[in-house]
Short mmCIF file of C-alpha atoms in Angstrom, two decimals:
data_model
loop_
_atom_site.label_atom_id
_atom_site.label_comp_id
_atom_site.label_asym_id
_atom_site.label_seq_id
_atom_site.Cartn_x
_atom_site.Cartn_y
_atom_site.Cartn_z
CA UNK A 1 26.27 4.77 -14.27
CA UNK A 2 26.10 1.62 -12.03
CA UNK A 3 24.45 -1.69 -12.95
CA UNK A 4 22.55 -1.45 -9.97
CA UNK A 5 21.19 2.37 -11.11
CA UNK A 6 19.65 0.79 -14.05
CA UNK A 7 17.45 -1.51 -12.18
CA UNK A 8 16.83 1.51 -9.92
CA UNK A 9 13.45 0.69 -7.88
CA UNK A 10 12.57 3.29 -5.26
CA UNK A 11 12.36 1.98 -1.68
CA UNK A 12 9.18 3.72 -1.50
CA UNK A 13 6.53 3.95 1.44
CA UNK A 14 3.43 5.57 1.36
CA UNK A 15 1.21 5.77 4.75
CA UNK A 16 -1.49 7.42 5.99
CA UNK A 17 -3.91 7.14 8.89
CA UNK A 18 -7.89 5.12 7.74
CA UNK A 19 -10.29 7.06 8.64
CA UNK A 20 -12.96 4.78 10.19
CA UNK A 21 -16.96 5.32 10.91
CA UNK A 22 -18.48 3.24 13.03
CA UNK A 23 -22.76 2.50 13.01
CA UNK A 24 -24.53 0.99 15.79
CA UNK A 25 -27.65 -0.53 13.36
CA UNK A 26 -30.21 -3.10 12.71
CA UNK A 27 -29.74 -5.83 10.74
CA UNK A 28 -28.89 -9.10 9.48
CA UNK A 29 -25.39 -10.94 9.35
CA UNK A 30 -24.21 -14.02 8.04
CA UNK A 31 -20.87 -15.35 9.47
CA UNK A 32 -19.15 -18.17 7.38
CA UNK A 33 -18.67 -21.16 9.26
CA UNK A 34 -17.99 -25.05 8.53
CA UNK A 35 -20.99 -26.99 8.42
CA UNK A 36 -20.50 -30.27 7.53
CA UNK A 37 -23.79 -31.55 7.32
CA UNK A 38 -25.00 -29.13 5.13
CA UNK A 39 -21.90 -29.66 2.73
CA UNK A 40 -23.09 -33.02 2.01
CA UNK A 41 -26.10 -31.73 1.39
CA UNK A 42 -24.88 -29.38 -0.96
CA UNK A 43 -22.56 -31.80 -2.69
CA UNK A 44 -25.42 -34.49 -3.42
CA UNK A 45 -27.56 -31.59 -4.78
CA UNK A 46 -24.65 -30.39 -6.73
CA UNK A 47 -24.56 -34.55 -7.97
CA UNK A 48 -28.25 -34.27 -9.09
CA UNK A 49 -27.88 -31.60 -11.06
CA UNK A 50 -31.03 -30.05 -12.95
CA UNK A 51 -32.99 -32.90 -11.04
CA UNK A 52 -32.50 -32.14 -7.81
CA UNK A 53 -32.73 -33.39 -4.61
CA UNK A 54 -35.79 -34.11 -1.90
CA UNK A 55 -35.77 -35.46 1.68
CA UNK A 56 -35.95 -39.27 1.03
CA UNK A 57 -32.62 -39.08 -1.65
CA UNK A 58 -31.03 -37.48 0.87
CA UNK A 59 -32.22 -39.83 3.69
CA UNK A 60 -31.27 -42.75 1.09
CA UNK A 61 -27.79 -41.36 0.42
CA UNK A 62 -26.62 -39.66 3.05
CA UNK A 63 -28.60 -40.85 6.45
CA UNK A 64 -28.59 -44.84 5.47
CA UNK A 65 -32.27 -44.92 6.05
CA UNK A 66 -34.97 -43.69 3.86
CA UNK A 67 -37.92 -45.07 6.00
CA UNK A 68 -37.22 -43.07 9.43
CA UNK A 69 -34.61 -40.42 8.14
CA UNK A 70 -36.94 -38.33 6.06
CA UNK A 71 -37.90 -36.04 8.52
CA UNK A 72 -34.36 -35.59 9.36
CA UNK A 73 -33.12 -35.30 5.52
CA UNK A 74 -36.47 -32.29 5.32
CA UNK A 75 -35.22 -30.35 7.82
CA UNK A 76 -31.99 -30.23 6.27
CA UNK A 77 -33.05 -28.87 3.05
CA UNK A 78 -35.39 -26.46 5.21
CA UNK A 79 -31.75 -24.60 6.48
CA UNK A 80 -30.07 -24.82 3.37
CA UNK A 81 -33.11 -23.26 1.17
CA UNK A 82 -33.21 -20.39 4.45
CA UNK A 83 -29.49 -19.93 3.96
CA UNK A 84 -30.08 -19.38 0.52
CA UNK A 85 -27.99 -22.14 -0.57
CA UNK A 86 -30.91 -24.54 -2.24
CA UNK A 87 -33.71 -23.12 -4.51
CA UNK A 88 -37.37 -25.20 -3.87
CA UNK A 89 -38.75 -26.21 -7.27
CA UNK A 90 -41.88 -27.91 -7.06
CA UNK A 91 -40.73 -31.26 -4.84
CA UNK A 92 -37.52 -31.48 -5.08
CA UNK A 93 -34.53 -28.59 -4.71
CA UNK A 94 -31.66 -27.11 -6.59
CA UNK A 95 -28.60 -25.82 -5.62
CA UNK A 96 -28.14 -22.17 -6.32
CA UNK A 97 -25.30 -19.87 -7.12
CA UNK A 98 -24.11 -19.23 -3.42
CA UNK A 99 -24.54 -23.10 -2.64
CA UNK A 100 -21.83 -23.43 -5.23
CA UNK A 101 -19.83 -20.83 -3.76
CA UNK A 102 -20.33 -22.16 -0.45
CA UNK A 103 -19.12 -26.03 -1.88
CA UNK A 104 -16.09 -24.46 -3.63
CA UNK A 105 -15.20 -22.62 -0.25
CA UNK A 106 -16.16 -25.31 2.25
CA UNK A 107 -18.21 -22.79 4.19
CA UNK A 108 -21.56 -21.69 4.57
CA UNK A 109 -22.62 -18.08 5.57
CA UNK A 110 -24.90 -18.75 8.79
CA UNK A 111 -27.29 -15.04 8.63
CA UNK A 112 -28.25 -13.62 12.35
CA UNK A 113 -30.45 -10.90 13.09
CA UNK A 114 -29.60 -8.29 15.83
CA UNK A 115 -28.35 -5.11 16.49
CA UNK A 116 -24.77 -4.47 15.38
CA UNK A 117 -21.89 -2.27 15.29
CA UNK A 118 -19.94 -2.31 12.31
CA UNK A 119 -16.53 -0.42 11.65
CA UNK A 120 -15.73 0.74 8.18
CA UNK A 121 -14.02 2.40 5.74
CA UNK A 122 -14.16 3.80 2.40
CA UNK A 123 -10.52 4.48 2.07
CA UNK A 124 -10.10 2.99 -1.93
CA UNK A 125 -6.82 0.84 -0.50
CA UNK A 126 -9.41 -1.51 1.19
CA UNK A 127 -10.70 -4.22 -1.25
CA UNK A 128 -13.20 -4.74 1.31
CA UNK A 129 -14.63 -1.64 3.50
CA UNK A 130 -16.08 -3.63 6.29
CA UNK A 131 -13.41 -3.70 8.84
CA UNK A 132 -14.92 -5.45 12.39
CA UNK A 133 -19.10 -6.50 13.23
CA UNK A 134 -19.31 -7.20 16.95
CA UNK A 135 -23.09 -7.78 18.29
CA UNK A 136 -24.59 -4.71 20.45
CA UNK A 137 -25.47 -5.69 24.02
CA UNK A 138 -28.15 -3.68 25.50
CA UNK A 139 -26.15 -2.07 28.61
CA UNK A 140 -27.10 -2.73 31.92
CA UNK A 141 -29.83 -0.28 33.51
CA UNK A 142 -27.13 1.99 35.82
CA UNK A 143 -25.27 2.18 32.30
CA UNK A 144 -27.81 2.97 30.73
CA UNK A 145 -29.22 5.71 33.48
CA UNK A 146 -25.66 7.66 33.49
CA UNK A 147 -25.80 7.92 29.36
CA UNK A 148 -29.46 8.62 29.36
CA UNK A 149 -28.30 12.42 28.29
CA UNK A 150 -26.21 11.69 25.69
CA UNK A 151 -28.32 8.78 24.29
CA UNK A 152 -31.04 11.55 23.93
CA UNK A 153 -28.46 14.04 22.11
CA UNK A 154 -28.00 11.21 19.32
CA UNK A 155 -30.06 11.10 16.40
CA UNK A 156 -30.05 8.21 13.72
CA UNK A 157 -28.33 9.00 10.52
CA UNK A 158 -28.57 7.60 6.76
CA UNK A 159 -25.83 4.88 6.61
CA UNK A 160 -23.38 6.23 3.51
CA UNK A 161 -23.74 4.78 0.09
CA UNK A 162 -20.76 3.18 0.03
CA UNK A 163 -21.41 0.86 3.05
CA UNK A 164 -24.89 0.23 1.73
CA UNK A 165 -22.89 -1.16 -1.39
CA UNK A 166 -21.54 -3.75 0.65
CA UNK A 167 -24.93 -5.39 1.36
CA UNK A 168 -24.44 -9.22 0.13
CA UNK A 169 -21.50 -9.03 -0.68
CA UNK A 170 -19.27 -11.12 1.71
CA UNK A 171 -15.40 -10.26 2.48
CA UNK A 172 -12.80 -10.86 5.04
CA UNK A 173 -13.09 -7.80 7.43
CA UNK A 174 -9.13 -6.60 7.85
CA UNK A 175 -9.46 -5.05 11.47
CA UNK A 176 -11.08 -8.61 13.18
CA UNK A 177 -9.56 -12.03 13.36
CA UNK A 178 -12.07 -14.63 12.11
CA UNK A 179 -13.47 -16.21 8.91
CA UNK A 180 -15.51 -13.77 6.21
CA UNK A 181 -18.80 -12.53 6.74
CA UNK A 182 -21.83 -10.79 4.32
CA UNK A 183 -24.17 -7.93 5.47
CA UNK A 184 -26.98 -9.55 3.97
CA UNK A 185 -29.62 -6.57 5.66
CA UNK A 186 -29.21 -3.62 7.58
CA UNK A 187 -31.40 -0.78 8.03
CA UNK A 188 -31.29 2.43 6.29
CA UNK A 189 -30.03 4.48 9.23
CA UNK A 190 -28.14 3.59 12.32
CA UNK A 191 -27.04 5.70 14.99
CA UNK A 192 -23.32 6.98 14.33
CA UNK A 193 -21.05 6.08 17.53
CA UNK A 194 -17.00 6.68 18.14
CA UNK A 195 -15.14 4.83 16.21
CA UNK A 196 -12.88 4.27 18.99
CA UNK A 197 -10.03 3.08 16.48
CA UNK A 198 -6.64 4.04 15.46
CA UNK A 199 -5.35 2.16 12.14
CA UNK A 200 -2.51 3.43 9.75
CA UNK A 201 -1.60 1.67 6.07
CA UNK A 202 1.42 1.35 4.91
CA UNK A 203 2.53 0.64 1.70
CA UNK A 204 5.82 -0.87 0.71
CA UNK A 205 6.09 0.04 -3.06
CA UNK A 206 9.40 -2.10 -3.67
CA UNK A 207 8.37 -5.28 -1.41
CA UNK A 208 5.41 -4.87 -2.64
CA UNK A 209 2.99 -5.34 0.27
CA UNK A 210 0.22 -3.68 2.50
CA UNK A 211 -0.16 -3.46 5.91
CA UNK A 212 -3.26 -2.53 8.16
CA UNK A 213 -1.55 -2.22 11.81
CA UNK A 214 -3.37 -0.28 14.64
CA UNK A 215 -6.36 -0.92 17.06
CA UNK A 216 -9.58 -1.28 16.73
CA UNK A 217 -12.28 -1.38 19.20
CA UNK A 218 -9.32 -2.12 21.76
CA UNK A 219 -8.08 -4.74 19.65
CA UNK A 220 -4.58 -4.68 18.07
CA UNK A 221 -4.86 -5.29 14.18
CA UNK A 222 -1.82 -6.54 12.73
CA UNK A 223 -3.01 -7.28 8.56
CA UNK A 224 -1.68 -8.14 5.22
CA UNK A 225 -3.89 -6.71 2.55
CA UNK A 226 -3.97 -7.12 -0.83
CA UNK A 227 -2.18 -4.56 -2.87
CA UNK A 228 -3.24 -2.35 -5.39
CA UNK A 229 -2.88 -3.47 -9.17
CA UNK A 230 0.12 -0.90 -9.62
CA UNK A 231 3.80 -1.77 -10.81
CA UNK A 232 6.60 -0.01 -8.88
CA UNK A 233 7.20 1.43 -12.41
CA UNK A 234 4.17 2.59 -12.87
CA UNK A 235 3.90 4.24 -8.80
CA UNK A 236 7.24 5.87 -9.64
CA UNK A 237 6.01 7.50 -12.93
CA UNK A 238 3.22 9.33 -10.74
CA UNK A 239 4.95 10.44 -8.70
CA UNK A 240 7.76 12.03 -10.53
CA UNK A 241 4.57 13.31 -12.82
CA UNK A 242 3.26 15.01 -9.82
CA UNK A 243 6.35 16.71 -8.90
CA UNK A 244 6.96 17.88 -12.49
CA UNK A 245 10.09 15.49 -12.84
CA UNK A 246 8.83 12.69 -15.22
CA UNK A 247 10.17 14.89 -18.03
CA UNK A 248 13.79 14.96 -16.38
CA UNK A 249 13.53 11.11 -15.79
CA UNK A 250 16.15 8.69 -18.13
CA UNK A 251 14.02 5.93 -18.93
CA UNK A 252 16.93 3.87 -20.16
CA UNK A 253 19.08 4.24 -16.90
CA UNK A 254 17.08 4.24 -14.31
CA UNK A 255 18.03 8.16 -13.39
CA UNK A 256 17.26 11.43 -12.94
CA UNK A 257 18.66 14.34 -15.27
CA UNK A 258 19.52 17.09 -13.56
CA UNK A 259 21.65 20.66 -14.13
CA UNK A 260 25.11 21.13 -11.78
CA UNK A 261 23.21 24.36 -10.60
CA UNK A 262 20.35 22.84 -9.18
CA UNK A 263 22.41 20.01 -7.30
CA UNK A 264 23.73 20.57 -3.34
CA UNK A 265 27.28 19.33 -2.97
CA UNK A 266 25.99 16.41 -1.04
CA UNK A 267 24.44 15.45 -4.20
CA UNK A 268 26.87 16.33 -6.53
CA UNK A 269 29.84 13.47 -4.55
CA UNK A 270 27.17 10.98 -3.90
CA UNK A 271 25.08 10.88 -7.69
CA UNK A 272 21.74 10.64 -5.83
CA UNK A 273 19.35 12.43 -4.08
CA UNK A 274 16.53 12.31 -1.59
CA UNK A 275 13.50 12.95 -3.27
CA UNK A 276 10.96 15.21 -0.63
CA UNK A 277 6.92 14.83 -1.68
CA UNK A 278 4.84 16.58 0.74
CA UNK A 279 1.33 15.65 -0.32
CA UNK A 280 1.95 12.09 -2.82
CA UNK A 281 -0.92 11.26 -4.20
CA UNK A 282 -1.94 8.53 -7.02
CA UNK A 283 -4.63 8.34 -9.36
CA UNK A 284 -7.61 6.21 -7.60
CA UNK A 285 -5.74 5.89 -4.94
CA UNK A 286 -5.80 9.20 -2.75
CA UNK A 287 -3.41 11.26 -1.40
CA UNK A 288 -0.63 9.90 1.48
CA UNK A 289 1.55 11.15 4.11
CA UNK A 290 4.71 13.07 3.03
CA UNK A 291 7.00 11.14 2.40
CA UNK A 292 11.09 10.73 1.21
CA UNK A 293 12.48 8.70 -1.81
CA UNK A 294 16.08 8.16 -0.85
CA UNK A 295 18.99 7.57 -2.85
CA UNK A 296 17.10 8.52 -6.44
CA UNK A 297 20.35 8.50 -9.12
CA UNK A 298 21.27 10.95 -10.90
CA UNK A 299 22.78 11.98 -14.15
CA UNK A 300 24.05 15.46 -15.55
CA UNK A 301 21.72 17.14 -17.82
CA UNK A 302 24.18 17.86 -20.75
CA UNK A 303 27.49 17.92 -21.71
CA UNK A 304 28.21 21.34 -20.23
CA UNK A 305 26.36 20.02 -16.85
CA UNK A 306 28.47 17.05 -17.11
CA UNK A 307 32.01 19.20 -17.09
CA UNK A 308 30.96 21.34 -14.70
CA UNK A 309 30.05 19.03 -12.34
CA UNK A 310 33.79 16.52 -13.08
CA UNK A 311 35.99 19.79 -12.27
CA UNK A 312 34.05 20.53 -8.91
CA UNK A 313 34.32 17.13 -8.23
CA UNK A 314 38.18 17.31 -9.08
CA UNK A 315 38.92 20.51 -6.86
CA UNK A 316 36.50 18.51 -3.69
CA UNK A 317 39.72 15.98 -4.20
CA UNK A 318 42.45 18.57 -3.56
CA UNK A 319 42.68 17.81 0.72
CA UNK A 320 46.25 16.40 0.52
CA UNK A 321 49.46 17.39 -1.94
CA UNK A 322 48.45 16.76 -5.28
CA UNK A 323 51.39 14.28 -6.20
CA UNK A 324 50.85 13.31 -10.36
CA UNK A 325 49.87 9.75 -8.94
CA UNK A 326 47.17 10.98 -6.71
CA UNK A 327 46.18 13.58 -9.16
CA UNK A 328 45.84 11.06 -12.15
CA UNK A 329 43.42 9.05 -9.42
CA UNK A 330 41.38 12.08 -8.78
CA UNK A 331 40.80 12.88 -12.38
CA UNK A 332 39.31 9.41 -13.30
CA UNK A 333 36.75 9.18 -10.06
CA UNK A 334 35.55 12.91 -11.39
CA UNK A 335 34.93 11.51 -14.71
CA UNK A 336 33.79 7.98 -13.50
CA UNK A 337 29.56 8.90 -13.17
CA UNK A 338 30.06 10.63 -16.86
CA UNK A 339 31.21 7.70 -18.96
CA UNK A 340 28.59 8.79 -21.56
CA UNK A 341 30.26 12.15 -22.33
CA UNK A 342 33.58 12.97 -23.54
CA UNK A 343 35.45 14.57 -20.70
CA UNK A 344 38.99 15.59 -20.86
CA UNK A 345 40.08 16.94 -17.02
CA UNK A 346 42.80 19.91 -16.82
CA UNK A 347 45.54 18.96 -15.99
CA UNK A 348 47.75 19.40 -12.59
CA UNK A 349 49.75 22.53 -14.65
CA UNK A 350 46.88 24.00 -15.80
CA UNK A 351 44.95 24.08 -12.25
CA UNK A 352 48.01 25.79 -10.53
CA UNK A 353 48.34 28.41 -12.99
CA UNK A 354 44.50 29.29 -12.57
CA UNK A 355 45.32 29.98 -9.26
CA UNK A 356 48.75 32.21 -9.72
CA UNK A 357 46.09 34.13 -12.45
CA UNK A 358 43.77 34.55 -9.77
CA UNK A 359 43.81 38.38 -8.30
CA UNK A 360 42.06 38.34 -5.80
CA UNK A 361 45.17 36.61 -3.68
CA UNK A 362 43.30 33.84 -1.60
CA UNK A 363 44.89 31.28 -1.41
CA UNK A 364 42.92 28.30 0.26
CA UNK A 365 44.55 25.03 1.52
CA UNK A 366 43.27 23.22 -1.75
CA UNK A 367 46.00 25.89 -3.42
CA UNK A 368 48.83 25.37 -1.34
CA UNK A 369 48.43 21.59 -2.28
CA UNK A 370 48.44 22.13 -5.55
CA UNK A 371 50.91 24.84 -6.19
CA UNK A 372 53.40 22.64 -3.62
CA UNK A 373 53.17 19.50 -5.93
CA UNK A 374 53.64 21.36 -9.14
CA UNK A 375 56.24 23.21 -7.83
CA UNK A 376 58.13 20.22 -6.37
CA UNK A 377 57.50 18.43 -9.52
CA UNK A 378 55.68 15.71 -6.81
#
């Protein structure tokens, strides 16, 4: 066994294809943004405390001029109480949970009502399942003329639970370049519309990342994604589980256990195999493409396994005249990926005389190579 088989990670990839829905619905959405003004709104707030803040501190503090300003410093704690960010109490007002958020982050989420489409997913790789919001423009009158028929075939439809779960709760959408946003409303139904999106994850077990790369609404996604709180270790374990080999799997070093019967002679020179799952699937996770898991190590079974598999690997060595230098070389790279069992190899003498024993009287090149070097005392 190799030092590098003992550290054995497997180069693993697991795809499949997101399967996106796409709503066309009313409601209100709040797109973070810098606002600067507001932040030092927020941050004197944040200063006061429990006391608060009212529009001649913050003409005092922040506008230089507490006589002519106040109108200006009102206003200002008009948007930030609409955006949620400051809390009215009595005269004066308090900063609230998502005006802290919004300090901490350095933006604020700016809300809009209108009519949008919104792409998403509930595939369970997503940490958030809003991939793109684009505003709906009304289409022009010959547009909307030619699609008058199918406008009238569509019907609106309950938006799924799982989208609906993503109301106020703000996220980085993965298919759309820009800053986070937050559903903070939308309607209970919307009318369902082609998704108009092809997107494909892939996972890269051993590099450990997680990549959203596709289109969307005729816009090429290219996007790292935050990947799933599994150790290769533990992604291997499932696997194996799943094909019924976690059983067969050497913990120790880093390979898989395996009978000479059950190995193709590809396997049986090279130690390793390539591992075919049709269907992989993890816990939580869902189920992938098929996939292959190459160069997987592997170990003989027992002692008898182990034996078996040395001689065949001696006789594969017989292509040239078995000269007692050559022959001595042969027997210690059959015995080299058992080091764990006690092997003793037949020798040259013993070989050819299996083969003058043999009735049947085929005699295969391997033979003649052997019988010549014994024979010739090579």
């Amino acid at each position: 066994m190799t030092t590098s088989n003992r550290n054995f990670i497997p180069g693993t990839h697991l795809e499949r294809d997101l399967k996106v829905q796409c709503y066309r619905v009313i409601g209100e959405v709040a797109k973070a943004g810098k606002r600067s003004e507001l932040m030092a709104v927020l941050q004197r707030a944040a200063e006061q405390g429990e006391r608060g803040t009212d529009a001649r501190d913050i003409a005092c503090h922040l506008l230089f001029d507490e006589q002519s300003r106040t109108v200006v410093g009102q206003r200002l704690l008009q948007i930030a109480e609409s955006y949620c960010l400051l809390e009215r109490h009595e005269r004066s007002y308090i900063l609230t949970d998502s005006g802290r958020v919004a300090l901490q982050s350095g933006q604020v989420f700016i809300p809009e009502a209108g009519v949008w489409t919104v792409w998403a997913s509930d595939d369970p790789l997503l940490d958030y399942p809003v991939l793109r919001v684009e505003p709906w423009r009304e289409p022009a009158a010959r547009e909307e003329v030619r699609g008058k028929a199918n406008q009238e075939q569509r019907r609106p439809e309950e938006l799924p639970d799982w989208l609906k779960r993503c109301i106020g709760h703000p996220g980085k959408p993965a298919a759309a370049a820009g800053n986070a946003l937050r559903l903070d409303r939308l309607e209970a139904k919307g009318e369902k519309v082609d998704a108009d999106s092809q997107l494909r994850m892939s996972w890269d077990i051993r590099a450990g990342t997680l990549h959203l790369k596709g289109s969307c609404a005729q816009a090429s996604v290219d996007t790292v994604l935050p990947v799933p709180r599994l150790t290769a270790a533990q992604v291997w374990q499932q696997l194996l589980e799943q094909q019924r080999l976690w059983d067969s799997w050497d913990q120790v070093l880093s390979a898989l256990r395996v009978s000479f019967a059950e190995t193709e002679p590809v396997e049986r020179e090279s130690m390793q195999r390539v591992l075919r799952i049709s269907r992989p699937q993890l816990k939580g996770l869902g189920t992938f493409r098929a996939t292959e898991i190459r160069q997987v190590p592997l170990l003989a079974a027992s002692f008898e396994d182990a034996e078996e598999w040395a001689e065949w690997r001696l006789i594969e060595r017989l292509r040239d005249y078995a000269t007692c230098e050559r022959f001595a070389t042969w027997q210690q790279e059959a015995t080299a990926p058992f080091t764990e069992f006690d092997l003793t190899m037949p020798e040259r003498a013993e070989l050819a005389q299996a083969v003058l024993d043999d009735e049947s009287e085929r005699q295969t090149a391997q033979d003649w190579y052997l019988l010549a070097a014994e024979d010739w005392s090579l």
